[in-house]
mmCIF file of C-alpha atoms and ligand atoms in Angstrom:
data_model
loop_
_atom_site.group_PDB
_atom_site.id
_atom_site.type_symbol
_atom_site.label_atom_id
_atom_site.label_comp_id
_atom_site.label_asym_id
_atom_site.label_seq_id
_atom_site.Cartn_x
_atom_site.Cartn_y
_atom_site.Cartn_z
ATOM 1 C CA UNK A 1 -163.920 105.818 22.885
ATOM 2 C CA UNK A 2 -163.546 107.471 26.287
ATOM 3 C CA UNK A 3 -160.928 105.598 28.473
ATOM 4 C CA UNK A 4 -161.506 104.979 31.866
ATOM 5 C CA UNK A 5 -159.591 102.182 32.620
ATOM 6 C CA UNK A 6 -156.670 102.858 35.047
ATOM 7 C CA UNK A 7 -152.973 101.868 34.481
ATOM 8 C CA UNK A 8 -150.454 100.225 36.789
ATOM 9 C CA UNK A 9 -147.248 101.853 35.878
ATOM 10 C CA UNK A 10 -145.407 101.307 39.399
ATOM 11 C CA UNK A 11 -145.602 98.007 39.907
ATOM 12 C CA UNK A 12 -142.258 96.877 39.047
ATOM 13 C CA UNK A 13 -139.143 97.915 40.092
ATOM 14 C CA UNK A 14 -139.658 101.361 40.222
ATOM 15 C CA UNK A 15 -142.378 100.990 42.361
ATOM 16 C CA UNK A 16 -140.208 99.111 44.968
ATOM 17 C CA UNK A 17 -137.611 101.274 44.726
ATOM 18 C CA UNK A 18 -139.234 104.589 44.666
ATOM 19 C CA UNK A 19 -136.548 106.291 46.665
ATOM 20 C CA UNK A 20 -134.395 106.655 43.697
ATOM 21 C CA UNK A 21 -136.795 109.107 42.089
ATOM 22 C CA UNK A 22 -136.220 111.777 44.802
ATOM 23 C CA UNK A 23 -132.457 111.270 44.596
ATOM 24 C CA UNK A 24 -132.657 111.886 40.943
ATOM 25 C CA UNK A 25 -135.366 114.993 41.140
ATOM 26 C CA UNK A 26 -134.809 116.772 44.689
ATOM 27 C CA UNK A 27 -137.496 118.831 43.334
ATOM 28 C CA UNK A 28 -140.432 116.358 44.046
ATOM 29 C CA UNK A 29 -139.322 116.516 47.497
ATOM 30 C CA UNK A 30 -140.095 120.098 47.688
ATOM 31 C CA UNK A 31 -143.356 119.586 45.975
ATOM 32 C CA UNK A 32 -144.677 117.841 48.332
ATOM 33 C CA UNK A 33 -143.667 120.057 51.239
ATOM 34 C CA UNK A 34 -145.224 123.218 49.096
ATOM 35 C CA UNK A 35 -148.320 120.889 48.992
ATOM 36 C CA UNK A 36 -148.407 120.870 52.773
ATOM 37 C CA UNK A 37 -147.702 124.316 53.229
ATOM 38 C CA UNK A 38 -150.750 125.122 50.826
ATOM 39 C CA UNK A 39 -152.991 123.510 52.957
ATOM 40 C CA UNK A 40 -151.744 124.441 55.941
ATOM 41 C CA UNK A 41 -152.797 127.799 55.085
ATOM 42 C CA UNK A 42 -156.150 126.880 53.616
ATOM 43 C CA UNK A 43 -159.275 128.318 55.014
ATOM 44 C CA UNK A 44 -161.722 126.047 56.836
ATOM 45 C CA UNK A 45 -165.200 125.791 55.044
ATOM 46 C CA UNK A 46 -166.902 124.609 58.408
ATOM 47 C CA UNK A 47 -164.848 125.785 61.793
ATOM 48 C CA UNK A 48 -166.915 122.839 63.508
ATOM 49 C CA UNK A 49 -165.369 119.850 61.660
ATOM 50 C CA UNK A 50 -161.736 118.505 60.873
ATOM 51 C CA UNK A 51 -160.688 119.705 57.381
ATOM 52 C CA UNK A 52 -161.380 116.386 54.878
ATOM 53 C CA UNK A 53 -158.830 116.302 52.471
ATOM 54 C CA UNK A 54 -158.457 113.312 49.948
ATOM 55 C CA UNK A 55 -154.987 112.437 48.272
ATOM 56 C CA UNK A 56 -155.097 110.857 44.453
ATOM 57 C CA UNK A 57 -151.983 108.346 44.545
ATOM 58 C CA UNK A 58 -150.356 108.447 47.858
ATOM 59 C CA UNK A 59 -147.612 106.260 46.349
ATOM 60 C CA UNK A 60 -145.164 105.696 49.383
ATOM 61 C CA UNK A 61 -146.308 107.878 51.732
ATOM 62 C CA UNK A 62 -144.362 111.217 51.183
ATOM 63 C CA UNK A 63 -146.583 113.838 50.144
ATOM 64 C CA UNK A 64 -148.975 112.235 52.898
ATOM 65 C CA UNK A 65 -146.620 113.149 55.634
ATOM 66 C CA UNK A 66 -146.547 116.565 54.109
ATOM 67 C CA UNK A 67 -150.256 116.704 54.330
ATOM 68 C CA UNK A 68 -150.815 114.994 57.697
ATOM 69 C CA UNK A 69 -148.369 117.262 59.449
ATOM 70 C CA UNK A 70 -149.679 120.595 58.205
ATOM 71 C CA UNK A 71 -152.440 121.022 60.335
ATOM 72 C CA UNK A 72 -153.850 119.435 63.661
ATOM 73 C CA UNK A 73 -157.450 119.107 62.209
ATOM 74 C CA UNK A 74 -156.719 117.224 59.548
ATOM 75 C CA UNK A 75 -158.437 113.821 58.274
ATOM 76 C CA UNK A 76 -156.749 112.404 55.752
ATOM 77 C CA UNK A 77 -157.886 109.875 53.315
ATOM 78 C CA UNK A 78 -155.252 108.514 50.593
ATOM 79 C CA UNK A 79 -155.786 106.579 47.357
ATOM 80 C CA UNK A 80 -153.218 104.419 45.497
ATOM 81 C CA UNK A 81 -154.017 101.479 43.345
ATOM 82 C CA UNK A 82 -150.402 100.104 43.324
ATOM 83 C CA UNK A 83 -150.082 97.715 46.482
ATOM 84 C CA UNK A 84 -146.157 97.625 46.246
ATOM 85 C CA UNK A 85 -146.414 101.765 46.999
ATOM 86 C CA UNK A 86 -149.095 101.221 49.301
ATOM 87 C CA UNK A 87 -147.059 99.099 51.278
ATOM 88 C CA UNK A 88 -144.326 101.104 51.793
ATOM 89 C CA UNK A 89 -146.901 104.074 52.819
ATOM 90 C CA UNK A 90 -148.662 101.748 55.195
ATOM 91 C CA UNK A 91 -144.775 101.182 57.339
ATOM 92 C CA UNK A 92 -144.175 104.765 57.314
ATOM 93 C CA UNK A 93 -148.013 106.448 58.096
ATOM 94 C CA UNK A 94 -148.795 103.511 60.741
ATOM 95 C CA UNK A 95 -148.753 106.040 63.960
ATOM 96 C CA UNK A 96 -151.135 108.151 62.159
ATOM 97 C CA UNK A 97 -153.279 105.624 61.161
ATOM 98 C CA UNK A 98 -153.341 103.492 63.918
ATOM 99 C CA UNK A 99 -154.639 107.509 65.137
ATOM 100 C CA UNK A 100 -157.461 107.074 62.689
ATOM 101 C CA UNK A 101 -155.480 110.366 61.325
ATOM 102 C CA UNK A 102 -154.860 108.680 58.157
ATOM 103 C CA UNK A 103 -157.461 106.148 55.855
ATOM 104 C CA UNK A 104 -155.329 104.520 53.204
ATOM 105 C CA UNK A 105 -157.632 103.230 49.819
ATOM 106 C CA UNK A 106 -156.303 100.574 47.577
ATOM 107 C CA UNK A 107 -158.238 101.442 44.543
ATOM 108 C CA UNK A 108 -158.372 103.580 41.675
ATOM 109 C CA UNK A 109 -158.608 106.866 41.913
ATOM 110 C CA UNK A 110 -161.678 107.367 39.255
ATOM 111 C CA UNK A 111 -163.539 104.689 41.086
ATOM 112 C CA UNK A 112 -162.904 105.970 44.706
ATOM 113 C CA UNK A 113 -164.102 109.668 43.407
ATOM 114 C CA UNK A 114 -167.068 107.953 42.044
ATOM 115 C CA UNK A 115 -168.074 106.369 45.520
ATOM 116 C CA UNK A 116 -168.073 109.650 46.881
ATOM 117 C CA UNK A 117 -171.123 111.580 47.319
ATOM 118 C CA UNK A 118 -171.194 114.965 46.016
ATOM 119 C CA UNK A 119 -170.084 118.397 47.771
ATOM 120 C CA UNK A 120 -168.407 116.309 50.483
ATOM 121 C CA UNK A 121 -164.646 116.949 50.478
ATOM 122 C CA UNK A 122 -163.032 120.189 51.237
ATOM 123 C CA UNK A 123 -159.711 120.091 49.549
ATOM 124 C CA UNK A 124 -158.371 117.147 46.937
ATOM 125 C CA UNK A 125 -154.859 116.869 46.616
ATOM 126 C CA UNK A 126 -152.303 114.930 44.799
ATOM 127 C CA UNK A 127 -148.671 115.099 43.716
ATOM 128 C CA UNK A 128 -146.927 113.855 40.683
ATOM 129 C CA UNK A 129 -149.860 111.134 39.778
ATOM 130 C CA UNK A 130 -152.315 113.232 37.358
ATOM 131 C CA UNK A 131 -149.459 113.529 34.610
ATOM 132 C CA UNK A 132 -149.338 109.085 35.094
ATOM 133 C CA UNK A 133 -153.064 108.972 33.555
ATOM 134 C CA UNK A 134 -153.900 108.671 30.450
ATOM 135 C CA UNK A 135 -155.724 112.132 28.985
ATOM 136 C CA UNK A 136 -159.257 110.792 28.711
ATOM 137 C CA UNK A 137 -158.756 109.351 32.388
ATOM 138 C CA UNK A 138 -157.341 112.318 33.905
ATOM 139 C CA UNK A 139 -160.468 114.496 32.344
ATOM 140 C CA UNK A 140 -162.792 111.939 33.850
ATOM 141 C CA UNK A 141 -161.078 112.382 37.475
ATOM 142 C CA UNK A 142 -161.091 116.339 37.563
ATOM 143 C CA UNK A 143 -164.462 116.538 36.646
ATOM 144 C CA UNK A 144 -164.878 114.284 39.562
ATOM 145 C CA UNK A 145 -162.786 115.964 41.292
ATOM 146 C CA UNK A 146 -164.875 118.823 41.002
ATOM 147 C CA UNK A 147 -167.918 117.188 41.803
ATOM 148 C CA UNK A 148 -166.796 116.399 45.144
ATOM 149 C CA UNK A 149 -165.621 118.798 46.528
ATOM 150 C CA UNK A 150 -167.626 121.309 48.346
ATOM 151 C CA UNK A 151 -168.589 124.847 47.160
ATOM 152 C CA UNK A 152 -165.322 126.969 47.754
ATOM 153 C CA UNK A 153 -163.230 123.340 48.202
ATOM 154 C CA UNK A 154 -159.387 123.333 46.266
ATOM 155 C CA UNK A 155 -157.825 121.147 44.170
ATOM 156 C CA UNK A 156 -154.255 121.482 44.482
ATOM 157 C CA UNK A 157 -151.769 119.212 42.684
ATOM 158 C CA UNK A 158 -148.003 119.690 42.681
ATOM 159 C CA UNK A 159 -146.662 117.556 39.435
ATOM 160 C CA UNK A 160 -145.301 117.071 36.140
ATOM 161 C CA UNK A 161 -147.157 120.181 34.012
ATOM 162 C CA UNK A 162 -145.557 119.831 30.606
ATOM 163 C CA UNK A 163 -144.498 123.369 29.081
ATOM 164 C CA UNK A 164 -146.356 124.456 25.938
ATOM 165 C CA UNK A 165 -143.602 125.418 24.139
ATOM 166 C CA UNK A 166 -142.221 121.693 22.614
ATOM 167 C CA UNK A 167 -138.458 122.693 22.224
ATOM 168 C CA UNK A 168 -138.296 124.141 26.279
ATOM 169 C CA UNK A 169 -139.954 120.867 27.219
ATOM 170 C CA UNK A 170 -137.444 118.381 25.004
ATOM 171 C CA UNK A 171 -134.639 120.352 26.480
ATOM 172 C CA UNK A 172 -136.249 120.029 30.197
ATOM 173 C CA UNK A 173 -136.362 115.934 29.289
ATOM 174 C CA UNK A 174 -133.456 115.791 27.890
ATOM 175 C CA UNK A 175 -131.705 117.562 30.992
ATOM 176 C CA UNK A 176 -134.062 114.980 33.374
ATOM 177 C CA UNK A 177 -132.493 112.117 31.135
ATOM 178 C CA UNK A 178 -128.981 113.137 31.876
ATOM 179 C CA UNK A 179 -129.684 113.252 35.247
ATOM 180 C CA UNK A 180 -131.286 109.773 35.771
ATOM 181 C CA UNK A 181 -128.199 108.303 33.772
ATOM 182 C CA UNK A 182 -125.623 110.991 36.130
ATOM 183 C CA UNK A 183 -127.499 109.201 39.229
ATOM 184 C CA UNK A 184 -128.226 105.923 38.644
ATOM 185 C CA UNK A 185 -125.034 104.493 36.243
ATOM 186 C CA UNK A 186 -123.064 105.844 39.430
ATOM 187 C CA UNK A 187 -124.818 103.513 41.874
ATOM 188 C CA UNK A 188 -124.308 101.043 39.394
ATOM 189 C CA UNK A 189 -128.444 100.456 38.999
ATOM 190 C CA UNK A 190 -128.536 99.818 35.233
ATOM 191 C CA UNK A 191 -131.919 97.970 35.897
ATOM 192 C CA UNK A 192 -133.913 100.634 37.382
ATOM 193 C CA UNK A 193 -132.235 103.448 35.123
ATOM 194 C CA UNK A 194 -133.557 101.414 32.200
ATOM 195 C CA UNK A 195 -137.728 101.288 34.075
ATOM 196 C CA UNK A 196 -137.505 105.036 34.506
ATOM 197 C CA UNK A 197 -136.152 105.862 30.746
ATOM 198 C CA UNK A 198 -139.201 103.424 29.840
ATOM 199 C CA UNK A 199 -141.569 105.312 32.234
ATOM 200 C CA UNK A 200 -140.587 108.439 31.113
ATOM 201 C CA UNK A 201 -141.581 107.743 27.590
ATOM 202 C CA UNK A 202 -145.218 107.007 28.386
ATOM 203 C CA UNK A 203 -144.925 110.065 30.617
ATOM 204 C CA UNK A 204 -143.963 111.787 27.151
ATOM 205 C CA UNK A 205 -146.604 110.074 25.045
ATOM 206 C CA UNK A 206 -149.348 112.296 23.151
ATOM 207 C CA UNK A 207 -152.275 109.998 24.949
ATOM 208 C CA UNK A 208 -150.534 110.769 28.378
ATOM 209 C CA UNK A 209 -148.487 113.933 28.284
ATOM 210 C CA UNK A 210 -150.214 116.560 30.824
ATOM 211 C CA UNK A 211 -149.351 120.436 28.872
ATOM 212 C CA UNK A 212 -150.084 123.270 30.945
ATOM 213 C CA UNK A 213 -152.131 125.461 29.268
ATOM 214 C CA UNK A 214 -154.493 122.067 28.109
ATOM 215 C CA UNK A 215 -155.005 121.623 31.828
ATOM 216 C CA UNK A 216 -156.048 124.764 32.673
ATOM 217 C CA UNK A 217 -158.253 125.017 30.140
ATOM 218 C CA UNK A 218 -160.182 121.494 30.572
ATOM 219 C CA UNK A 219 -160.176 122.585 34.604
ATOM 220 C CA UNK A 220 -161.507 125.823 33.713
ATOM 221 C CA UNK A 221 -164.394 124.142 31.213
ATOM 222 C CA UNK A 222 -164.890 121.408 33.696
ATOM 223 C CA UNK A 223 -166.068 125.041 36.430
ATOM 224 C CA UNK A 224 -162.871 125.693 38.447
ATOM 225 C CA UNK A 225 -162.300 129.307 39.236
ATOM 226 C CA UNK A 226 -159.278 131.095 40.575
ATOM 227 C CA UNK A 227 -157.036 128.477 38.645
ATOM 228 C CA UNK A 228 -153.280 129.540 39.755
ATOM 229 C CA UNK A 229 -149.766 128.327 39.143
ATOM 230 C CA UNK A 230 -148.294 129.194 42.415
ATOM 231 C CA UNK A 231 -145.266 127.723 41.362
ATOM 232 C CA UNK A 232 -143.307 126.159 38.692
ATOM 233 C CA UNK A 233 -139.366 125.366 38.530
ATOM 234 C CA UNK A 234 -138.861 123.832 35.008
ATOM 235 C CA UNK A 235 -141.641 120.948 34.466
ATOM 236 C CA UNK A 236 -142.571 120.775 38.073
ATOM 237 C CA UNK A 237 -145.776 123.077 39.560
ATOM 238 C CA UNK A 238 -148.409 123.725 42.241
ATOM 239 C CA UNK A 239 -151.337 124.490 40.645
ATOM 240 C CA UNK A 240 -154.639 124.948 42.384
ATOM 241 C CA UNK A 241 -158.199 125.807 41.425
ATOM 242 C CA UNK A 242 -161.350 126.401 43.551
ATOM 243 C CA UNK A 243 -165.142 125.496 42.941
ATOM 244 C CA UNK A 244 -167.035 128.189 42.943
ATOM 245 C CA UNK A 245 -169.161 129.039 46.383
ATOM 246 C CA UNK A 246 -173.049 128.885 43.721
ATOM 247 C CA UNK A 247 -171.939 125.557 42.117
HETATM 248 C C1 SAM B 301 -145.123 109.093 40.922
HETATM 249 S S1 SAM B 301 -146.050 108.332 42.189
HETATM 250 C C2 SAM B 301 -146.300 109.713 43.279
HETATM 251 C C3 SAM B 301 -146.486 109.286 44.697
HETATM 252 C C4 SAM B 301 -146.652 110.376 45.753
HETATM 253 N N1 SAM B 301 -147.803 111.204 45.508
HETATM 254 C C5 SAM B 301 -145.424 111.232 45.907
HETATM 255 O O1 SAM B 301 -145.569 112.463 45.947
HETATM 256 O O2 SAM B 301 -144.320 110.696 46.049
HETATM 257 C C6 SAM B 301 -147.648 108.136 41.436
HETATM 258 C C7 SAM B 301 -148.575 107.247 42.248
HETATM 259 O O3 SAM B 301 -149.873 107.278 41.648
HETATM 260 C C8 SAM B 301 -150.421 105.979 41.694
HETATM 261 N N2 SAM B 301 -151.420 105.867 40.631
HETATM 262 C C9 SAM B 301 -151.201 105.916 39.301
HETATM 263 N N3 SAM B 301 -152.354 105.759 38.640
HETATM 264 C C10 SAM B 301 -153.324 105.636 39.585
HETATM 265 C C11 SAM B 301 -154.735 105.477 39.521
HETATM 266 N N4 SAM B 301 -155.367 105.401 38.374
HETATM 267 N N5 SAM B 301 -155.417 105.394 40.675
HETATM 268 C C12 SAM B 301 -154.765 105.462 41.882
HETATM 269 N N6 SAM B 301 -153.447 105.622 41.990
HETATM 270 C C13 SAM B 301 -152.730 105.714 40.860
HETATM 271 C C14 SAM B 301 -149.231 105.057 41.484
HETATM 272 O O4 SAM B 301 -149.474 103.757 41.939
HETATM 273 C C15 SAM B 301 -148.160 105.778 42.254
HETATM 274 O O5 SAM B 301 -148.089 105.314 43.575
#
């Protein structure tokens, strides 16, 4: 049976205390600046209107600030379905939404996509939340993903792409686990060192793990063309893909 049911997996601890994770993996930080930088330099499919981009899993806020601040035309709606992250995006976004700059969703991100009408958003993008789903899920959102987005709209998500070769990707987890223990047991935050080991396990699961080469395959059966890794540095990468112009 296809699942379609969405998970809360930041509702505890980690979720409050989300600042941890970019003290433990600088690198997310810089995902979500690459993110901005992509669509800074994104084309506009209509000149007339503000580019509509829609974020999966805003989380607190910080690849939003990335996005909001790339360009002036901008309109920005965002999508979490954890209200402890939400939160926390809400205090730091509130100039740009009281600006109307900004929409923040609490929902899922299958069912938001599924309110949407079709070939009506000109670029999706999302960091570090497709690799949270479960596989069935995650299908279910690109191919709404695809849907809609507009003929020659992007799909760019910066996140947790799993390398296809199983012994690189045990050593890559096994390096992130000494890392969380090198951060965390120094600050003395045994608690939320023990959520993230626990997190990272479902992130590691067979029904949740997010391998490369599967993804770009099920985005490339699903109609995406021009599917790219822009950039990778050990799990982390910026992938994008682009429906095509006839679809
Ligand atoms: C690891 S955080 C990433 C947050 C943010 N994008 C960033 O770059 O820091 C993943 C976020 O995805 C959200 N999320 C997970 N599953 C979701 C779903 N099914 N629908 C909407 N949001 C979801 C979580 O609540 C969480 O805030």
């Amino acid at each position: 049976m296809v699942n379609t049911k969405a998970e809360r997996l930041f509702s505890g601890l980690i979720g409050e205390e989300y600042k941890w994770l970019h003290i433990m993996l600088p690198e997310a930080t810089k995902m979500s600046t690459l993110i901005g930088e992509f669509v800074a330099r994104s084309n506009k499919l209509n000149k007339e209107q503000a580019l509509n981009v829609l974020e999966i899993g805003c989380g607190t806020g910080i690849t939003t600030l990335a996005l909001v601040n790339s360009r002036e035309d901008i309109c920005l709606t965002s999508v979490d379905n954890e209200p402890t992250m939400l939160n926390q995006a809400r205090k730091l976004l509130s100039q740009w939404i009281e600006q109307g700059k900004i929409t923040l969703i609490e929902n899922d991100a299958l069912s938001t996509l599924r309110e949407l009408p079709p070939n009506s958003v000109d670029i999706v993008a999302s960091a570090y939340t497709l690799h949270n789903f479960i596989n069935s899920y995650r299908d279910r959102v690109l191919a709404e993903i695809f849907r809609v987005l507009k003929p020659n709209g992007v799909f760019v998500n910066s996140d947790r792409y799993a390398l296809d070769d199983f012994e690189a990707q045990t050593q890559q987890v096994q390096a992130e686990v000494k890392r969380y223990f090198e951060t965390l047991s120094k600050m003395n935050r045994i608690d939320i060192l023990e959520q993230w080991i626990i997190h990272l396990f479902s992130d590691e699961s067979p029904h949740h793990v997010m391998r490369t080469s599967q993804s770009l395959q099920t985005m490339e059966a699903i109609g995406f063309h021009s599917i790219e890794e822009h950039y990778r540095h050990g799990l982390n990468a910026l992938i994008s893909g682009t429906k095509p112009k006839d679809s």
